[in-house]
Tab-separated table of N, CA and C in Angstrom:
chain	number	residue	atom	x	y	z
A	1	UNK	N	-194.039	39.727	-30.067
A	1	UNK	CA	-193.031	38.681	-30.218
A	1	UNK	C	-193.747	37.338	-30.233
A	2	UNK	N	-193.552	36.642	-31.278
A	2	UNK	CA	-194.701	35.398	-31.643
A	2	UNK	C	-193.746	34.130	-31.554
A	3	UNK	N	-192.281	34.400	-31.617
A	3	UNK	CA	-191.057	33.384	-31.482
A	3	UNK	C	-190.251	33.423	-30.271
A	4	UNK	N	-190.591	33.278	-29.418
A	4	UNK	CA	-189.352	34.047	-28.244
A	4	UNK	C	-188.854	32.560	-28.172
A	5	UNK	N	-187.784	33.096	-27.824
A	5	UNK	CA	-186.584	31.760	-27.345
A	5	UNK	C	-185.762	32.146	-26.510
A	6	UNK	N	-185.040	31.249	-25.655
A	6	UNK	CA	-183.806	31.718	-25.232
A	6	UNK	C	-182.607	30.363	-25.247
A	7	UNK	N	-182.064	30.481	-24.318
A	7	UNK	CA	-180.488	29.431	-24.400
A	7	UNK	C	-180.205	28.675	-23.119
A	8	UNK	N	-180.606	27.671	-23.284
A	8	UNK	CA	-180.532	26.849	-21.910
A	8	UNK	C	-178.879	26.239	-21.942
A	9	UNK	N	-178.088	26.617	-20.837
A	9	UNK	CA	-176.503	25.564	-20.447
A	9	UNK	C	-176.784	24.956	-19.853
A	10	UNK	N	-175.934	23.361	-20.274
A	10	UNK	CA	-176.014	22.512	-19.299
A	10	UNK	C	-174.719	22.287	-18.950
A	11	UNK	N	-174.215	22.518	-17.395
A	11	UNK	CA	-173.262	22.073	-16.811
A	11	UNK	C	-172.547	20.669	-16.561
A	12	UNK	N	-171.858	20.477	-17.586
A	12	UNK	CA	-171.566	18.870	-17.006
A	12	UNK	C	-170.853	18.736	-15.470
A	13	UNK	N	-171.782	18.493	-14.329
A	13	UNK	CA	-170.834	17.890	-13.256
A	13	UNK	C	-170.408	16.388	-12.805
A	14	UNK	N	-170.812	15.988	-14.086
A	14	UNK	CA	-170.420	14.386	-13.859
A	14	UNK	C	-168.626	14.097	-14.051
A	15	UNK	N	-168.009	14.848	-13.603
A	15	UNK	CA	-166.422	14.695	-13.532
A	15	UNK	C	-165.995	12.992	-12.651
A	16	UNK	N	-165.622	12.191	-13.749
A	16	UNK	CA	-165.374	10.883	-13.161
A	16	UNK	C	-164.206	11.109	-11.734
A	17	UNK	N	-163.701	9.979	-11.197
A	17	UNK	CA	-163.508	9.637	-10.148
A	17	UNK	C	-162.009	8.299	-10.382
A	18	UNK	N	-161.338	8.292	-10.015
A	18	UNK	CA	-160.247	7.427	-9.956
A	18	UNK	C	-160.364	6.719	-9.188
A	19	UNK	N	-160.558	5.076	-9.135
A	19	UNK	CA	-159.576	3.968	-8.256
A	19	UNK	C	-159.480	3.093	-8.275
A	20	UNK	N	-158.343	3.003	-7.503
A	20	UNK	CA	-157.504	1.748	-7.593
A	20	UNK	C	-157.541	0.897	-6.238
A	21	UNK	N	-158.336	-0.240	-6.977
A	21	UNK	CA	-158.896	-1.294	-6.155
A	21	UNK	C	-157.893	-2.574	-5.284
A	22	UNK	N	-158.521	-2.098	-3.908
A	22	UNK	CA	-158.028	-3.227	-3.159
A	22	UNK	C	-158.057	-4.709	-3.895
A	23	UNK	N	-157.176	-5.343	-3.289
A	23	UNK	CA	-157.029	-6.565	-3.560
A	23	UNK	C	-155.919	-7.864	-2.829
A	24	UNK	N	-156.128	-8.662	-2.493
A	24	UNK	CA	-155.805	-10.066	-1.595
A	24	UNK	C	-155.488	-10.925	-2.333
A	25	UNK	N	-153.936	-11.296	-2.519
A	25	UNK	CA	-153.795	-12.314	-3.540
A	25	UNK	C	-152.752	-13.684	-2.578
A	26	UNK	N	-152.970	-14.386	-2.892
A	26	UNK	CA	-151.884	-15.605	-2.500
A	26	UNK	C	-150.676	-15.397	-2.844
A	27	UNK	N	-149.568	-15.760	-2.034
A	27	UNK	CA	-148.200	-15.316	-2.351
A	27	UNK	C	-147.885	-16.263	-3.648
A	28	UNK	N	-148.488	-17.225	-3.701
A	28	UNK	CA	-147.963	-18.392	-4.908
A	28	UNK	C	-148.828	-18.256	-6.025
A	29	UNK	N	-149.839	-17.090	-5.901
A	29	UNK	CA	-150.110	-16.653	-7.047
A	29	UNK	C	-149.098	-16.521	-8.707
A	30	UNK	N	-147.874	-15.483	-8.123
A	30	UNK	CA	-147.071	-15.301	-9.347
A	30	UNK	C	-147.551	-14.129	-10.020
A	31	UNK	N	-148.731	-13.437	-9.997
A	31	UNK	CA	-148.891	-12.170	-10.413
A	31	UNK	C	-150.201	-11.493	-9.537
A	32	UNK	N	-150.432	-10.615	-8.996
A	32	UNK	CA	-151.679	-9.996	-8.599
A	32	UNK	C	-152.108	-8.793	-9.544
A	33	UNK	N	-153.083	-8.993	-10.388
A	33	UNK	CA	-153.867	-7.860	-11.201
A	33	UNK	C	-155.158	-6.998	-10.436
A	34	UNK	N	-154.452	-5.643	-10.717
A	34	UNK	CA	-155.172	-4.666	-10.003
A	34	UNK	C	-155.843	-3.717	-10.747
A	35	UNK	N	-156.968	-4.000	-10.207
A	35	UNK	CA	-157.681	-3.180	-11.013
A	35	UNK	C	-157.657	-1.244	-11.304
A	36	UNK	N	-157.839	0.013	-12.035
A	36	UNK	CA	-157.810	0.664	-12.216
A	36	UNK	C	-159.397	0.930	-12.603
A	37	UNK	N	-159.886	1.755	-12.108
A	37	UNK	CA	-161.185	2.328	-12.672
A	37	UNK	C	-161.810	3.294	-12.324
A	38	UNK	N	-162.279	4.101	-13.408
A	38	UNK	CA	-162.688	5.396	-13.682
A	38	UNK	C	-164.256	5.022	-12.858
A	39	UNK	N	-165.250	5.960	-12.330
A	39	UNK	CA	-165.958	5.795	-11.770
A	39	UNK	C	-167.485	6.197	-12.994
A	40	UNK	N	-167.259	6.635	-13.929
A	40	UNK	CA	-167.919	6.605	-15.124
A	40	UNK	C	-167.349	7.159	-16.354
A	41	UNK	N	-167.677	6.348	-17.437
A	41	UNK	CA	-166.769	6.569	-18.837
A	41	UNK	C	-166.655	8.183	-19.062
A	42	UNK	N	-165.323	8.548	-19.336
A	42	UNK	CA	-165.112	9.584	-20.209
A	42	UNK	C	-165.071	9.946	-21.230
A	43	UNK	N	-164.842	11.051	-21.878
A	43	UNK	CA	-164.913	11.018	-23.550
A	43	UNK	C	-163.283	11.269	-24.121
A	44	UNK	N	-162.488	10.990	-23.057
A	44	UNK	CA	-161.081	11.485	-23.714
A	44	UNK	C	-160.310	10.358	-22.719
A	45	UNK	N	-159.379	9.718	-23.346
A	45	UNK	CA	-158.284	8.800	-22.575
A	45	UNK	C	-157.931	9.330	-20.965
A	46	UNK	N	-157.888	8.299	-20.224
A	46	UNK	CA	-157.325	8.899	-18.535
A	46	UNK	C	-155.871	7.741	-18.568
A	47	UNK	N	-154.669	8.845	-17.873
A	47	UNK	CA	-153.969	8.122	-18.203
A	47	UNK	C	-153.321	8.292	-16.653
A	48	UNK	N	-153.395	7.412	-16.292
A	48	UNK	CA	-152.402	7.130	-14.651
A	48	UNK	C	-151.157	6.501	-14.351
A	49	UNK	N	-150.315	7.175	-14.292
A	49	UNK	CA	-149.185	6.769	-14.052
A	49	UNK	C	-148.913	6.830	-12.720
A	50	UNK	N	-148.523	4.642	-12.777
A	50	UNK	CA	-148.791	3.687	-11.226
A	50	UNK	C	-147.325	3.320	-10.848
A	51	UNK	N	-147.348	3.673	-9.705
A	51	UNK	CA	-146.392	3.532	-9.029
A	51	UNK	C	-146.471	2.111	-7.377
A	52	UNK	N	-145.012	1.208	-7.138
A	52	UNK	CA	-145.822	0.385	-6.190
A	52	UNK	C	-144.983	0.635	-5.222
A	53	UNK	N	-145.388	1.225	-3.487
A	53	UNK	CA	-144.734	1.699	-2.674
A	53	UNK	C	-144.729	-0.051	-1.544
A	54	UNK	N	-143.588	0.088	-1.054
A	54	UNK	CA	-143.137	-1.004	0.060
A	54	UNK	C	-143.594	-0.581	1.650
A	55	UNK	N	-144.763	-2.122	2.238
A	55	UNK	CA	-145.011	-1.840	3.201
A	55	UNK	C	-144.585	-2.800	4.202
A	56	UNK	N	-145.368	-3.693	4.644
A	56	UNK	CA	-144.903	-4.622	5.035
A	56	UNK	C	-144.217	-6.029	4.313
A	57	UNK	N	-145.316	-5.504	3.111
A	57	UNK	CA	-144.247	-6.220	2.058
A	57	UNK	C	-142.966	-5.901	1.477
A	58	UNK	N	-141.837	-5.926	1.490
A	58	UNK	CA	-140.760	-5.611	1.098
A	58	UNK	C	-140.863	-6.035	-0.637
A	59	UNK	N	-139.379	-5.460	-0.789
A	59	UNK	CA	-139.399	-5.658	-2.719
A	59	UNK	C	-139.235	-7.449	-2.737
A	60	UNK	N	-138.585	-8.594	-1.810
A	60	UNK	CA	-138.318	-9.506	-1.803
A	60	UNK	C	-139.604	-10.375	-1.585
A	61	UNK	N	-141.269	-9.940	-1.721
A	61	UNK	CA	-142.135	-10.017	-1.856
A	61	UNK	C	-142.656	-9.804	-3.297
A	62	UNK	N	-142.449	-9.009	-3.937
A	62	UNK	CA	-142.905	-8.448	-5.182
A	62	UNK	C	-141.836	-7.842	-5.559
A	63	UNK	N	-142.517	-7.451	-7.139
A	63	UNK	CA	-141.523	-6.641	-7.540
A	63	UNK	C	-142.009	-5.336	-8.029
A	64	UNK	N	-141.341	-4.432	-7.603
A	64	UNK	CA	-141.182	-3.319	-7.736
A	64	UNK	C	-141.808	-2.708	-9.511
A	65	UNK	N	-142.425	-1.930	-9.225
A	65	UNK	CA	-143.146	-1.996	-10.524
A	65	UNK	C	-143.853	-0.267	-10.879
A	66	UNK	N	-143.382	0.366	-12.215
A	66	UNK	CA	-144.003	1.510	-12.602
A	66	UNK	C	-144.088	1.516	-14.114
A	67	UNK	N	-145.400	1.923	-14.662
A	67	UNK	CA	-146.109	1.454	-15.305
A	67	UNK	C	-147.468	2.690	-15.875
A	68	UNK	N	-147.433	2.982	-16.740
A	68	UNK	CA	-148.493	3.937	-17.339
A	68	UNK	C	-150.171	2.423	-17.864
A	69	UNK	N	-150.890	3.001	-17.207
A	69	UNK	CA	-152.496	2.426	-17.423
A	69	UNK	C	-152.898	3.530	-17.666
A	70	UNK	N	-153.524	3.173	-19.356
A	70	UNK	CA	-154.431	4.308	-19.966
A	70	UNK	C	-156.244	3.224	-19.954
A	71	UNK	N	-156.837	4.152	-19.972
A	71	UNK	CA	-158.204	3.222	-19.637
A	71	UNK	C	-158.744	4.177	-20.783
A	72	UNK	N	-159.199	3.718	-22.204
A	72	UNK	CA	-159.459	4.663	-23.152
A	72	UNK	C	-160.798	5.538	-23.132
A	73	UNK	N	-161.071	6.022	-23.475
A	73	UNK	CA	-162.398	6.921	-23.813
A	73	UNK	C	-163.355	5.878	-24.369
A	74	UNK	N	-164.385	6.190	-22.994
A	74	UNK	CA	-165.404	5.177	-23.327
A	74	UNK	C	-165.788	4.480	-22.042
A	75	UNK	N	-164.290	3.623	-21.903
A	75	UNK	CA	-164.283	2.215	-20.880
A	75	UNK	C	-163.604	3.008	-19.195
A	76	UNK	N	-164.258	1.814	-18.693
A	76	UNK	CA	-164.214	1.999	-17.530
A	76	UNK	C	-163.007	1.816	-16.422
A	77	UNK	N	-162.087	0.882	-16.889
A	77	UNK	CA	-161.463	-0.177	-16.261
A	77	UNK	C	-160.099	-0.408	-16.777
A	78	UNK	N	-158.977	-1.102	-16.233
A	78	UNK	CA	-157.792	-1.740	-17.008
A	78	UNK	C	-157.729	-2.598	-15.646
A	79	UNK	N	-156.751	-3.138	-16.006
A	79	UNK	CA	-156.215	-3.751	-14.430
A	79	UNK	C	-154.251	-3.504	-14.855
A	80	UNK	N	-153.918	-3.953	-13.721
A	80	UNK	CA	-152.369	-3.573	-13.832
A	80	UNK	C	-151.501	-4.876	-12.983
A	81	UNK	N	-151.650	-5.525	-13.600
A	81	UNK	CA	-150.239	-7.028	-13.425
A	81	UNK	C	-149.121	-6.431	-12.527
A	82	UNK	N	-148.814	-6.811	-11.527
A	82	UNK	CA	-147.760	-7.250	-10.674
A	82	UNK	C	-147.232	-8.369	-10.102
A	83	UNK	N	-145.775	-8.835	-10.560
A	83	UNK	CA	-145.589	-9.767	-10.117
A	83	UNK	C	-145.178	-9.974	-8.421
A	84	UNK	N	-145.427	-11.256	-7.931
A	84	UNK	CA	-145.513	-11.389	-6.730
A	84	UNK	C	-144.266	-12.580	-6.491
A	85	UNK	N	-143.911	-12.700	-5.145
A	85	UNK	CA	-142.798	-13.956	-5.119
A	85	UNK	C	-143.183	-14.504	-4.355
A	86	UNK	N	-143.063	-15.977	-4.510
A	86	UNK	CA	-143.396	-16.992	-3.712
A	86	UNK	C	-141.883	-17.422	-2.698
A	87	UNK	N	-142.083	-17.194	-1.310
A	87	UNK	CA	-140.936	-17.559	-0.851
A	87	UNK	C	-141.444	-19.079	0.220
A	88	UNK	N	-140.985	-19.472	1.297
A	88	UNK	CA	-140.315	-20.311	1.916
A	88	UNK	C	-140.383	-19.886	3.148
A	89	UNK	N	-140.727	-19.011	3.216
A	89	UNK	CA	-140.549	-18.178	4.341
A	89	UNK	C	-141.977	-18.467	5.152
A	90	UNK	N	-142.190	-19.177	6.344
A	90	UNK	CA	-143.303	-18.542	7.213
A	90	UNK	C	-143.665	-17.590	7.781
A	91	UNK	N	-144.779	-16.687	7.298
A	91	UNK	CA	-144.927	-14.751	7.918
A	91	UNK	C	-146.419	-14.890	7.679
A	92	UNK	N	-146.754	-13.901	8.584
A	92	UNK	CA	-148.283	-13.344	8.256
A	92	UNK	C	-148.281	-12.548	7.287
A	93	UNK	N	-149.842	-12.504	7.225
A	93	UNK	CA	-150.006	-11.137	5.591
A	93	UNK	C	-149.318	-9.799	5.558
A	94	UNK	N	-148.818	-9.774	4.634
A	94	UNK	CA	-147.984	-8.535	4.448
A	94	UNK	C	-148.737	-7.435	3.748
A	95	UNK	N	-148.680	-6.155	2.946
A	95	UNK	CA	-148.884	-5.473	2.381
A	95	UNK	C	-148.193	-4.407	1.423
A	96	UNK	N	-148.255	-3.858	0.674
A	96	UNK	CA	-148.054	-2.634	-0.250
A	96	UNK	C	-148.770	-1.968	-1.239
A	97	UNK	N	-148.599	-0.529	-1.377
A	97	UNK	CA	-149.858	0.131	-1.541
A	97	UNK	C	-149.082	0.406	-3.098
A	98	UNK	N	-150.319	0.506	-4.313
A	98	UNK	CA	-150.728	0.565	-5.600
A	98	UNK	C	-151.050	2.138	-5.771
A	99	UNK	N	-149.866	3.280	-5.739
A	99	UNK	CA	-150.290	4.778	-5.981
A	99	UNK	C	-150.591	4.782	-7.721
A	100	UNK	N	-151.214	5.793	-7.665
A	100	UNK	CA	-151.591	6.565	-8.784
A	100	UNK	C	-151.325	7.992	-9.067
A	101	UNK	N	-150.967	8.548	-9.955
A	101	UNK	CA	-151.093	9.686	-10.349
A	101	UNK	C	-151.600	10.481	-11.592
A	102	UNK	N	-152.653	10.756	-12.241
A	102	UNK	CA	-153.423	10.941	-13.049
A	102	UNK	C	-152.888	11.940	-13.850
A	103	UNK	N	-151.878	11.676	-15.417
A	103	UNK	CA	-151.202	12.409	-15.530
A	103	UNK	C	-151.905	12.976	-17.160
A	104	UNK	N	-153.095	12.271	-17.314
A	104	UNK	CA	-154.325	13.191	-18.654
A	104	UNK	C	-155.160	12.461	-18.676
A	105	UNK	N	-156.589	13.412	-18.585
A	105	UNK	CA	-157.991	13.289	-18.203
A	105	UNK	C	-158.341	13.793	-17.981
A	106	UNK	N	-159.834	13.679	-17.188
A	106	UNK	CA	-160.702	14.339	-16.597
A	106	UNK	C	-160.996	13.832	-16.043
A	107	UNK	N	-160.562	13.822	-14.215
A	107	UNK	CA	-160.665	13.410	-13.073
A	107	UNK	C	-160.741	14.610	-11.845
A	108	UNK	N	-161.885	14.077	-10.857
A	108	UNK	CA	-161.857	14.814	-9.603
A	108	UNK	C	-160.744	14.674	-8.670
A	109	UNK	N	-160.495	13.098	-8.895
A	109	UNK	CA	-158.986	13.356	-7.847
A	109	UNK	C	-158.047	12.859	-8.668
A	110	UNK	N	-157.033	13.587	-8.334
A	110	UNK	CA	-155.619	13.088	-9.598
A	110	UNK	C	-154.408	12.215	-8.252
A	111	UNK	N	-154.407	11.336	-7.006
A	111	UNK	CA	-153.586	10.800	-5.998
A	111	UNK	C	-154.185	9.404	-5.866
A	112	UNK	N	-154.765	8.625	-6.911
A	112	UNK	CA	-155.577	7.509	-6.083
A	112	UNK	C	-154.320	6.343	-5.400
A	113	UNK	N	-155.015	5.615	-5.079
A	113	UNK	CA	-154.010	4.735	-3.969
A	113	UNK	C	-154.732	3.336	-3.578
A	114	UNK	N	-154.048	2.046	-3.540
A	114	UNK	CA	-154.871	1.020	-3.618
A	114	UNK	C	-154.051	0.094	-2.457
A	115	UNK	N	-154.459	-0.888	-2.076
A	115	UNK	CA	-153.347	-1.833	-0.948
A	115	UNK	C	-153.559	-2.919	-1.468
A	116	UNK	N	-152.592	-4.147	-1.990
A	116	UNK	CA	-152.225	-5.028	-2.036
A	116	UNK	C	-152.162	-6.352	-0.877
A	117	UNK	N	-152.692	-7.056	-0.138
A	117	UNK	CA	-152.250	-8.046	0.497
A	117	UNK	C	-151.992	-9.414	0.030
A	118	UNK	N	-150.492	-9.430	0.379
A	118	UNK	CA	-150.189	-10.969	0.466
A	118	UNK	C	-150.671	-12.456	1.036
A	119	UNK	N	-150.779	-12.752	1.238
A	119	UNK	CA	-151.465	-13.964	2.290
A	119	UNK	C	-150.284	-14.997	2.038
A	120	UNK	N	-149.558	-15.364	3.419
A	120	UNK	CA	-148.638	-16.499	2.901
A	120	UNK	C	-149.706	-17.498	2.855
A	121	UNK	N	-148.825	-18.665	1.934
A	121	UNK	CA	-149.015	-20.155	1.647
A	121	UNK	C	-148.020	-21.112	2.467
A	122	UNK	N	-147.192	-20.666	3.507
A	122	UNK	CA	-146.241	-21.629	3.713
A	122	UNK	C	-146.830	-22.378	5.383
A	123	UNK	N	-146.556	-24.112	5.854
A	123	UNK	CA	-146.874	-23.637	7.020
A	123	UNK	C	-146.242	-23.386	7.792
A	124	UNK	N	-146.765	-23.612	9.267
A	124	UNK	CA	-145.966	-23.602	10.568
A	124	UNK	C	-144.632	-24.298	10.080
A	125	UNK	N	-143.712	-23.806	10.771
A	125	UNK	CA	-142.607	-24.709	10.818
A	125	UNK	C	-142.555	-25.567	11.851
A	126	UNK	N	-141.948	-27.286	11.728
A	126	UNK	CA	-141.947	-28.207	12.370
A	126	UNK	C	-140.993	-28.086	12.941
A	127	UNK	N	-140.835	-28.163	14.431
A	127	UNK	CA	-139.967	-28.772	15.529
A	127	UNK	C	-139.172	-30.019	15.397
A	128	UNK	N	-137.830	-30.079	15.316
A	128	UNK	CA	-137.353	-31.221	15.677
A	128	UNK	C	-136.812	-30.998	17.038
A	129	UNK	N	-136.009	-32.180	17.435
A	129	UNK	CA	-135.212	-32.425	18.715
A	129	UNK	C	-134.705	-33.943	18.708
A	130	UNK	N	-133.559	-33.294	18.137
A	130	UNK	CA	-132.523	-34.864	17.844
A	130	UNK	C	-132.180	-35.984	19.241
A	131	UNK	N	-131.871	-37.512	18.844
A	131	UNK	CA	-131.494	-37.679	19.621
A	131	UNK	C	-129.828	-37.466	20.007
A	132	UNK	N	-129.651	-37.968	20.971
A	132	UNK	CA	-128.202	-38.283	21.133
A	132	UNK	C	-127.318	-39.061	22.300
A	133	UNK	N	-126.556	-39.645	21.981
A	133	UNK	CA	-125.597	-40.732	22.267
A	133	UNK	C	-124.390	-39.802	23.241
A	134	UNK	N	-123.966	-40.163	24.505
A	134	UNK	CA	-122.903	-39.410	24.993
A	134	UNK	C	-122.505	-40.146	26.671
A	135	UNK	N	-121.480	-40.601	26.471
A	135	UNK	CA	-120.987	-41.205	27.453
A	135	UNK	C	-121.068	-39.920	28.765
A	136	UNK	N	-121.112	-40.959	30.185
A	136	UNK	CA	-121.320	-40.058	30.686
A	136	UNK	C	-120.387	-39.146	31.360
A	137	UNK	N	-119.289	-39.523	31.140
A	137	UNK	CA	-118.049	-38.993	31.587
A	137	UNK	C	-117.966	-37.413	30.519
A	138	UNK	N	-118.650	-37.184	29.951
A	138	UNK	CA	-118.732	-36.031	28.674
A	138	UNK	C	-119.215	-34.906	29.382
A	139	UNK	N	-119.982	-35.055	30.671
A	139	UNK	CA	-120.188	-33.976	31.578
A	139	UNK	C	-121.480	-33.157	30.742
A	140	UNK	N	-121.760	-32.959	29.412
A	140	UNK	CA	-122.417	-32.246	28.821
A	140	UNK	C	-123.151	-33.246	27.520
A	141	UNK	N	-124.414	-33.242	27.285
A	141	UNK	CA	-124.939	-33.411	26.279
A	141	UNK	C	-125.631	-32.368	25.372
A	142	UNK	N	-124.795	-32.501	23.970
A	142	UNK	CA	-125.652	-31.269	23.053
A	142	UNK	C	-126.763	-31.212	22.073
A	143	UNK	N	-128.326	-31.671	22.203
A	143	UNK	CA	-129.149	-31.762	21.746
A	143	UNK	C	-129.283	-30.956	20.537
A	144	UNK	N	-129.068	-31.848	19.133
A	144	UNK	CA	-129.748	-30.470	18.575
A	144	UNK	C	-131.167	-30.043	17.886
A	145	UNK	N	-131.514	-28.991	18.175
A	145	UNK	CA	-133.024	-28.452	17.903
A	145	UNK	C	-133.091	-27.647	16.291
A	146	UNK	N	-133.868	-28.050	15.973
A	146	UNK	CA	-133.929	-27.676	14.215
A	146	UNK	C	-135.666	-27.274	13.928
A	147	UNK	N	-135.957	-26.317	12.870
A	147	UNK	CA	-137.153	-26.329	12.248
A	147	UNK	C	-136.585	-26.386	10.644
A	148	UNK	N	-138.185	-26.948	10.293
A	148	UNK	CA	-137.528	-27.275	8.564
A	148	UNK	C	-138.275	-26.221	7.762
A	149	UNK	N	-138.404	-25.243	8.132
A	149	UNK	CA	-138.428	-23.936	7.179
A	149	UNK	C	-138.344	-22.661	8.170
A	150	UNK	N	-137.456	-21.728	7.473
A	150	UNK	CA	-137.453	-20.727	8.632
A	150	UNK	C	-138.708	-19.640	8.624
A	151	UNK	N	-138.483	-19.367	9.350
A	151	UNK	CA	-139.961	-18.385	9.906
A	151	UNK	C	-139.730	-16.909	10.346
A	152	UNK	N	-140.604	-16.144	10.009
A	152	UNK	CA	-140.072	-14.654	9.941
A	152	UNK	C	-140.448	-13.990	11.392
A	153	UNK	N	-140.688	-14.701	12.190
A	153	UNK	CA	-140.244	-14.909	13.770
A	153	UNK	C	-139.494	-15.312	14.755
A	154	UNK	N	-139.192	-15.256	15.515
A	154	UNK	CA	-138.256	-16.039	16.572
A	154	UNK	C	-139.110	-17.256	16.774
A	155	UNK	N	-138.791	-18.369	16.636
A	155	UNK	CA	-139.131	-19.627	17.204
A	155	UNK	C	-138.417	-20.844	18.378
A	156	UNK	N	-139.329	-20.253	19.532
A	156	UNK	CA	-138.842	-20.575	21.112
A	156	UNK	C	-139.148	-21.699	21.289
A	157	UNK	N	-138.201	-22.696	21.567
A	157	UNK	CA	-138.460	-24.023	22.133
A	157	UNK	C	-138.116	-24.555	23.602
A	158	UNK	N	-138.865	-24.580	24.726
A	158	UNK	CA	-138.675	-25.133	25.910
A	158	UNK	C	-138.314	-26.121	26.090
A	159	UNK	N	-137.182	-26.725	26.886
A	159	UNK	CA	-136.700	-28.217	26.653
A	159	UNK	C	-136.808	-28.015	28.298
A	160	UNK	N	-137.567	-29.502	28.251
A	160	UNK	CA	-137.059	-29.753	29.955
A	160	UNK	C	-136.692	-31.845	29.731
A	161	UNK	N	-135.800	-31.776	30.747
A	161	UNK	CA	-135.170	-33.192	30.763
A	161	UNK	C	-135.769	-33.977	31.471
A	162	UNK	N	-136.258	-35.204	31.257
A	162	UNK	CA	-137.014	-36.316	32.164
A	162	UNK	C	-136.163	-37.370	32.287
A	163	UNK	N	-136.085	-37.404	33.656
A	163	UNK	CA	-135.361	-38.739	33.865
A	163	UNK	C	-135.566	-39.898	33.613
A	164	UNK	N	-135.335	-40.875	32.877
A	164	UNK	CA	-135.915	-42.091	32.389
A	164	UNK	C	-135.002	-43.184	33.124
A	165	UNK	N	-133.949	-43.830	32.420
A	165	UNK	CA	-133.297	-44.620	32.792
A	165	UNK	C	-131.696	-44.256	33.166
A	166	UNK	N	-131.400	-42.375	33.117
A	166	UNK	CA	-130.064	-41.951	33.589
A	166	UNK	C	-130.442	-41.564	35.018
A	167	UNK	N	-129.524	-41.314	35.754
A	167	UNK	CA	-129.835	-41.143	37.015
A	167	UNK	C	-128.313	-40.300	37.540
């Protein structure tokens, strides 16, 4: 035998990888784009159908949003636009999570899942404490206490009275 040969296989185990990338956006943003990405190019379209679940962010934060991201054969990446709402409201950072479900491709995991944070823009709310005028025969004076934006907390104000010139 002066020709021998035989047949070498090669196993492709390079099976890409799904995800969907964290991300921190400002509430007065107006949209947060999230990224989607395959962990190396494929040779056939991956198509994920995104879903956006409510965490601490409620829907009155964002909006509610489902949405097919195809990332074509080849490329790596898409991102996926969500709009966000700017409220009025004073709160700490909120959240909601960016699911996936990988519904054609070639992917190792077909559940990816991403988290969203809000960051408010609004600030502290300011304290007032009005004055007021009240004869003293009125037995009662009714101060009133105000903040000028509401706040997604209880906001406790201690009043204590100093005697000045009533007695």
């Amino acid at each position: 035998n002066t020709d021998p040969s035989g047949t070498v296989t090669i196993n492709d185990n390079d099976t890409p990888s799904i995800v969907i990338g964290d991300v921190t956006v400002d509430e007065g943003a107006g949209t947060v784009s999230v990224p989607v990405t395959i962990s190396n190019p494929s040779d056939v379209d991956t198509v994920v159908s995104i879903t956006t679940t409510t965490g601490t962010a409620g829907t009155d934060d964002y909006t509610t949003t489902t949405v097919t991201a195809t990332i074509p054969a080849g490329q790596t990446s898409v991102n996926v636009d969500i709009p966000i709402t700017d409220d009025v409201i004073d709160e700490g950072d909120e959240i909601f999570t960016v699911d996936g479900t990988v519904v054609s491709g070639n992917t190792s995991n077909t559940d990816p899942s991403g988290t969203v944070t809000i960051t408010d823009n609004d600030g502290l709310p300011m304290v007032t404490i009005g004055d007021v005028v009240v004869d003293e025969t009125d037995g009662t004076a009714v101060v009133p206490v105000s903040i000028d934006t509401p706040s997604s907390v209880d906001t406790v104000v201690s009043i204590t009275t100093t005697d000045v010139t009533a007695t």
